Amino acid sequence: RNAREIVTDAPVFVAVGMSIGASAMILRRSHAISPVKRWPIAIFALAVLVILPMQQFGQREHIAVIALLPMLAVLILRDNEETPPRWAVAVAGLGAGLMIAFKPHFAIALAFGLMALAIRRRSPRILLASENFIAAGMVGVYVAVIIAFYPDFFTLVGPLVRDVYIPVGQSFVAMMTKPAVPLWFVLALSAIYFKTEKRLD
């Protein structure tokens, strides 16, 4: 059992290190985060990706969040009116595309985040950023591969998943009582705090 856990968990730990490392490199020269706060934020991100998932460690949701982190770093640069390097744009787009391939409905959260940023910056051009097209292209390739090599997914697996999962879905009220809801409020307040501190600096 221990050997199986090591083989399963080791790539996830490597992915976490690569994701946080890439995000740190993207934000290294940015003025969006003061140098004093970079290590605390990195440690917080490590805790979120390694400790917080608990029983969900290595699940698709966990991997999707790991893949999304560089995209969030690029969005921070966009919000600060800074231009990300080309390699960062490519990594962010590929990560976001991988996230959507793992969990297609996560695209809704990313889309709302992009729209909120576009409204905040009063710049619809953010919606046309290169990383968004890279993500869309990766998802398009993923769908094309499924259609070409695994057509049974749409005719057999898809209807089966629909019939099994939809009837056991929880109500909106039940989902709002989950522990993740107050966690999101804490994260939102933390974001507001860091933004306020930045303005005071």
CSV table of C-alpha atoms in Angstrom, one decimal:
chain,number,residue,atom,x,y,z
A,1,ARG,CA,0.0,0.0,0.0
A,2,ASN,CA,2.8,2.5,0.9
A,3,ALA,CA,4.5,1.9,-2.4
A,4,ARG,CA,1.2,2.6,-4.3
A,5,GLU,CA,0.7,5.8,-2.3
A,6,ILE,CA,4.2,6.9,-3.1
A,7,VAL,CA,3.9,6.3,-6.8
A,8,THR,CA,0.5,8.1,-6.8
A,9,ASP,CA,1.4,11.0,-4.6
A,10,ALA,CA,4.9,11.8,-5.8
A,11,PRO,CA,3.9,13.2,-9.2
A,12,VAL,CA,1.3,15.4,-7.4
A,13,PHE,CA,4.0,16.8,-5.1
A,14,VAL,CA,6.2,17.4,-8.1
A,15,ALA,CA,3.3,19.2,-9.9
A,16,VAL,CA,2.7,21.4,-6.8
A,17,GLY,CA,6.4,22.4,-6.7
A,18,MET,CA,6.4,23.2,-10.4
A,19,SER,CA,3.2,25.2,-10.2
A,20,ILE,CA,4.3,27.3,-7.2
A,21,GLY,CA,7.8,27.7,-8.7
A,22,ALA,CA,6.4,28.9,-12.1
A,23,SER,CA,4.0,31.2,-10.3
A,24,ALA,CA,6.8,32.6,-8.2
A,25,MET,CA,8.9,33.2,-11.3
A,26,ILE,CA,6.0,35.0,-13.0
A,27,LEU,CA,5.5,37.3,-10.1
A,28,ARG,CA,9.2,37.7,-9.2
A,29,ARG,CA,9.7,41.2,-10.8
A,30,SER,CA,6.1,42.3,-10.3
A,31,HIS,CA,5.2,45.3,-8.1
A,32,ALA,CA,1.8,43.7,-7.3
A,33,ILE,CA,3.2,41.9,-4.3
A,34,SER,CA,5.8,43.4,-2.0
A,35,PRO,CA,8.9,41.4,-1.3
A,36,VAL,CA,8.0,41.1,2.4
A,37,LYS,CA,4.8,39.3,1.6
A,38,ARG,CA,6.1,36.9,-1.1
A,39,TRP,CA,7.3,34.1,1.2
A,40,PRO,CA,4.1,34.2,3.4
A,41,ILE,CA,2.0,33.9,0.3
A,42,ALA,CA,4.1,31.1,-1.1
A,43,ILE,CA,3.8,29.2,2.2
A,44,PHE,CA,0.1,29.8,2.2
A,45,ALA,CA,-0.2,28.5,-1.4
A,46,LEU,CA,1.8,25.4,-0.4
A,47,ALA,CA,-0.5,24.7,2.5
A,48,VAL,CA,-3.6,25.2,0.3
A,49,LEU,CA,-2.2,22.7,-2.3
A,50,VAL,CA,-0.7,20.1,0.0
A,51,ILE,CA,-2.5,20.2,3.3
A,52,LEU,CA,-6.0,21.5,2.6
A,53,PRO,CA,-7.1,18.9,0.0
A,54,MET,CA,-6.9,16.0,2.6
A,55,GLN,CA,-9.0,13.1,1.2
A,56,GLN,CA,-9.2,14.9,-2.1
A,57,PHE,CA,-5.4,14.9,-2.6
A,58,GLY,CA,-4.5,13.8,-6.1
A,59,GLN,CA,-8.1,13.9,-7.2
A,60,ARG,CA,-9.1,15.7,-10.4
A,61,GLU,CA,-10.3,18.8,-8.5
A,62,HIS,CA,-6.9,19.0,-6.7
A,63,ILE,CA,-4.9,18.6,-9.9
A,64,ALA,CA,-7.1,21.2,-11.7
A,65,VAL,CA,-6.3,23.8,-9.0
A,66,ILE,CA,-2.6,23.0,-9.2
A,67,ALA,CA,-2.7,23.6,-13.0
A,68,LEU,CA,-4.6,26.9,-12.6
A,69,LEU,CA,-2.1,28.6,-10.3
A,70,PRO,CA,0.2,30.0,-13.0
A,71,MET,CA,-2.9,31.5,-14.7
A,72,LEU,CA,-3.8,33.3,-11.5
A,73,ALA,CA,-0.3,34.7,-11.4
A,74,VAL,CA,-0.6,36.0,-14.9
A,75,LEU,CA,-4.0,37.6,-14.1
A,76,ILE,CA,-2.3,39.4,-11.1
A,77,LEU,CA,0.1,40.9,-13.6
A,78,ARG,CA,-2.7,41.9,-15.9
A,79,ASP,CA,-4.5,43.5,-13.0
A,80,ASN,CA,-1.4,45.4,-12.1
A,81,GLU,CA,-1.1,46.6,-15.8
A,82,GLU,CA,2.1,44.6,-16.2
A,83,THR,CA,3.0,42.5,-19.2
A,84,PRO,CA,3.8,38.8,-18.5
A,85,PRO,CA,6.7,37.2,-20.4
A,86,ARG,CA,5.8,34.9,-23.3
A,87,TRP,CA,6.8,31.7,-21.5
A,88,ALA,CA,4.4,32.7,-18.6
A,89,VAL,CA,1.6,33.3,-21.1
A,90,ALA,CA,2.2,29.8,-22.6
A,91,VAL,CA,2.4,28.1,-19.2
A,92,ALA,CA,-0.7,29.9,-17.9
A,93,GLY,CA,-2.7,29.0,-21.0
A,94,LEU,CA,-1.7,25.3,-21.0
A,95,GLY,CA,-2.4,25.1,-17.3
A,96,ALA,CA,-5.8,26.6,-17.6
A,97,GLY,CA,-6.6,24.3,-20.6
A,98,LEU,CA,-5.5,21.3,-18.5
A,99,MET,CA,-7.8,22.4,-15.7
A,100,ILE,CA,-10.8,22.7,-18.0
A,101,ALA,CA,-10.0,19.3,-19.5
A,102,PHE,CA,-10.0,17.8,-16.0
A,103,LYS,CA,-13.1,19.7,-14.9
A,104,PRO,CA,-15.0,21.4,-17.7
A,105,HIS,CA,-17.3,23.3,-15.4
A,106,PHE,CA,-14.3,25.0,-13.8
A,107,ALA,CA,-14.3,27.1,-16.9
A,108,ILE,CA,-17.3,29.0,-15.5
A,109,ALA,CA,-15.2,30.2,-12.5
A,110,LEU,CA,-12.3,31.2,-14.8
A,111,ALA,CA,-14.7,33.1,-17.1
A,112,PHE,CA,-16.3,35.0,-14.3
A,113,GLY,CA,-12.9,35.9,-13.0
A,114,LEU,CA,-11.8,37.2,-16.4
A,115,MET,CA,-15.0,39.2,-16.7
A,116,ALA,CA,-14.6,40.7,-13.3
A,117,LEU,CA,-11.0,41.7,-14.1
A,118,ALA,CA,-12.1,43.2,-17.4
A,119,ILE,CA,-14.7,45.2,-15.7
A,120,ARG,CA,-12.4,46.3,-12.9
A,121,ARG,CA,-9.7,47.4,-15.3
A,122,ARG,CA,-12.3,48.7,-17.8
A,123,SER,CA,-10.4,46.8,-20.5
A,124,PRO,CA,-12.3,44.2,-22.5
A,125,ARG,CA,-9.0,43.3,-24.2
A,126,ILE,CA,-8.2,41.2,-21.1
A,127,LEU,CA,-10.8,38.7,-22.5
A,128,LEU,CA,-8.7,38.5,-25.7
A,129,ALA,CA,-5.4,37.8,-23.9
A,130,SER,CA,-3.1,35.2,-25.5
A,131,GLU,CA,-3.3,32.8,-22.6
A,132,ASN,CA,-7.1,32.5,-23.0
A,133,PHE,CA,-6.7,31.5,-26.6
A,134,ILE,CA,-4.0,29.0,-25.7
A,135,ALA,CA,-6.3,27.5,-23.1
A,136,ALA,CA,-9.2,27.3,-25.6
A,137,GLY,CA,-6.9,25.7,-28.2
A,138,MET,CA,-5.8,23.1,-25.8
A,139,VAL,CA,-9.4,22.2,-24.9
A,140,GLY,CA,-10.2,22.1,-28.6
A,141,VAL,CA,-7.4,19.6,-29.2
A,142,TYR,CA,-8.5,17.5,-26.2
A,143,VAL,CA,-12.1,17.3,-27.5
A,144,ALA,CA,-10.9,16.5,-31.0
A,145,VAL,CA,-8.8,13.6,-29.6
A,146,ILE,CA,-11.8,12.2,-27.8
A,147,ILE,CA,-14.0,12.4,-30.9
A,148,ALA,CA,-11.3,10.8,-33.0
A,149,PHE,CA,-10.1,8.0,-30.7
A,150,TYR,CA,-12.7,7.6,-28.0
A,151,PRO,CA,-16.2,8.3,-29.6
A,152,ASP,CA,-17.8,5.9,-27.2
A,153,PHE,CA,-17.3,8.5,-24.5
A,154,PHE,CA,-20.2,10.6,-25.9
A,155,THR,CA,-22.5,7.6,-26.7
A,156,LEU,CA,-21.9,5.3,-23.7
A,157,VAL,CA,-19.9,6.9,-20.9
A,158,GLY,CA,-21.5,10.4,-21.0
A,159,PRO,CA,-25.1,9.2,-20.7
A,160,LEU,CA,-24.1,6.8,-18.0
A,161,VAL,CA,-22.4,9.5,-15.9
A,162,ARG,CA,-25.4,11.8,-16.5
A,163,ASP,CA,-27.9,9.1,-15.2
A,164,VAL,CA,-25.8,8.2,-12.2
A,165,TYR,CA,-24.7,11.6,-10.9
A,166,ILE,CA,-27.6,14.0,-11.7
A,167,PRO,CA,-30.2,12.1,-9.5
A,168,VAL,CA,-27.8,12.1,-6.5
A,169,GLY,CA,-26.9,15.8,-6.7
A,170,GLN,CA,-27.4,17.9,-3.6
A,171,SER,CA,-29.7,20.9,-3.4
A,172,PHE,CA,-28.3,24.4,-3.4
A,173,VAL,CA,-29.1,24.8,0.3
A,174,ALA,CA,-27.2,21.6,1.1
A,175,MET,CA,-24.2,22.8,-0.9
A,176,MET,CA,-24.2,26.1,0.9
A,177,THR,CA,-23.7,24.4,4.3
A,178,LYS,CA,-20.5,22.7,3.2
A,179,PRO,CA,-17.2,23.8,4.9
A,180,ALA,CA,-15.9,25.2,1.6
A,181,VAL,CA,-18.4,28.1,1.8
A,182,PRO,CA,-16.9,29.8,4.9
A,183,LEU,CA,-13.4,29.0,3.5
A,184,TRP,CA,-14.2,31.0,0.3
A,185,PHE,CA,-15.3,34.0,2.5
A,186,VAL,CA,-12.0,33.8,4.4
A,187,LEU,CA,-10.1,33.8,1.1
A,188,ALA,CA,-12.1,36.7,-0.2
A,189,LEU,CA,-11.5,38.7,3.0
A,190,SER,CA,-7.8,37.8,2.7
A,191,ALA,CA,-7.7,39.1,-0.9
A,192,ILE,CA,-9.4,42.4,0.2
A,193,TYR,CA,-6.9,42.7,3.0
A,194,PHE,CA,-3.8,42.2,0.7
A,195,LYS,CA,-5.3,44.7,-1.8
A,196,THR,CA,-5.9,47.3,0.9
A,197,GLU,CA,-2.4,46.8,2.3
A,198,LYS,CA,-1.0,47.3,-1.2
A,199,ARG,CA,-2.8,50.6,-1.6
A,200,LEU,CA,-1.6,51.8,1.8
A,201,ASP,CA,2.0,51.0,0.7
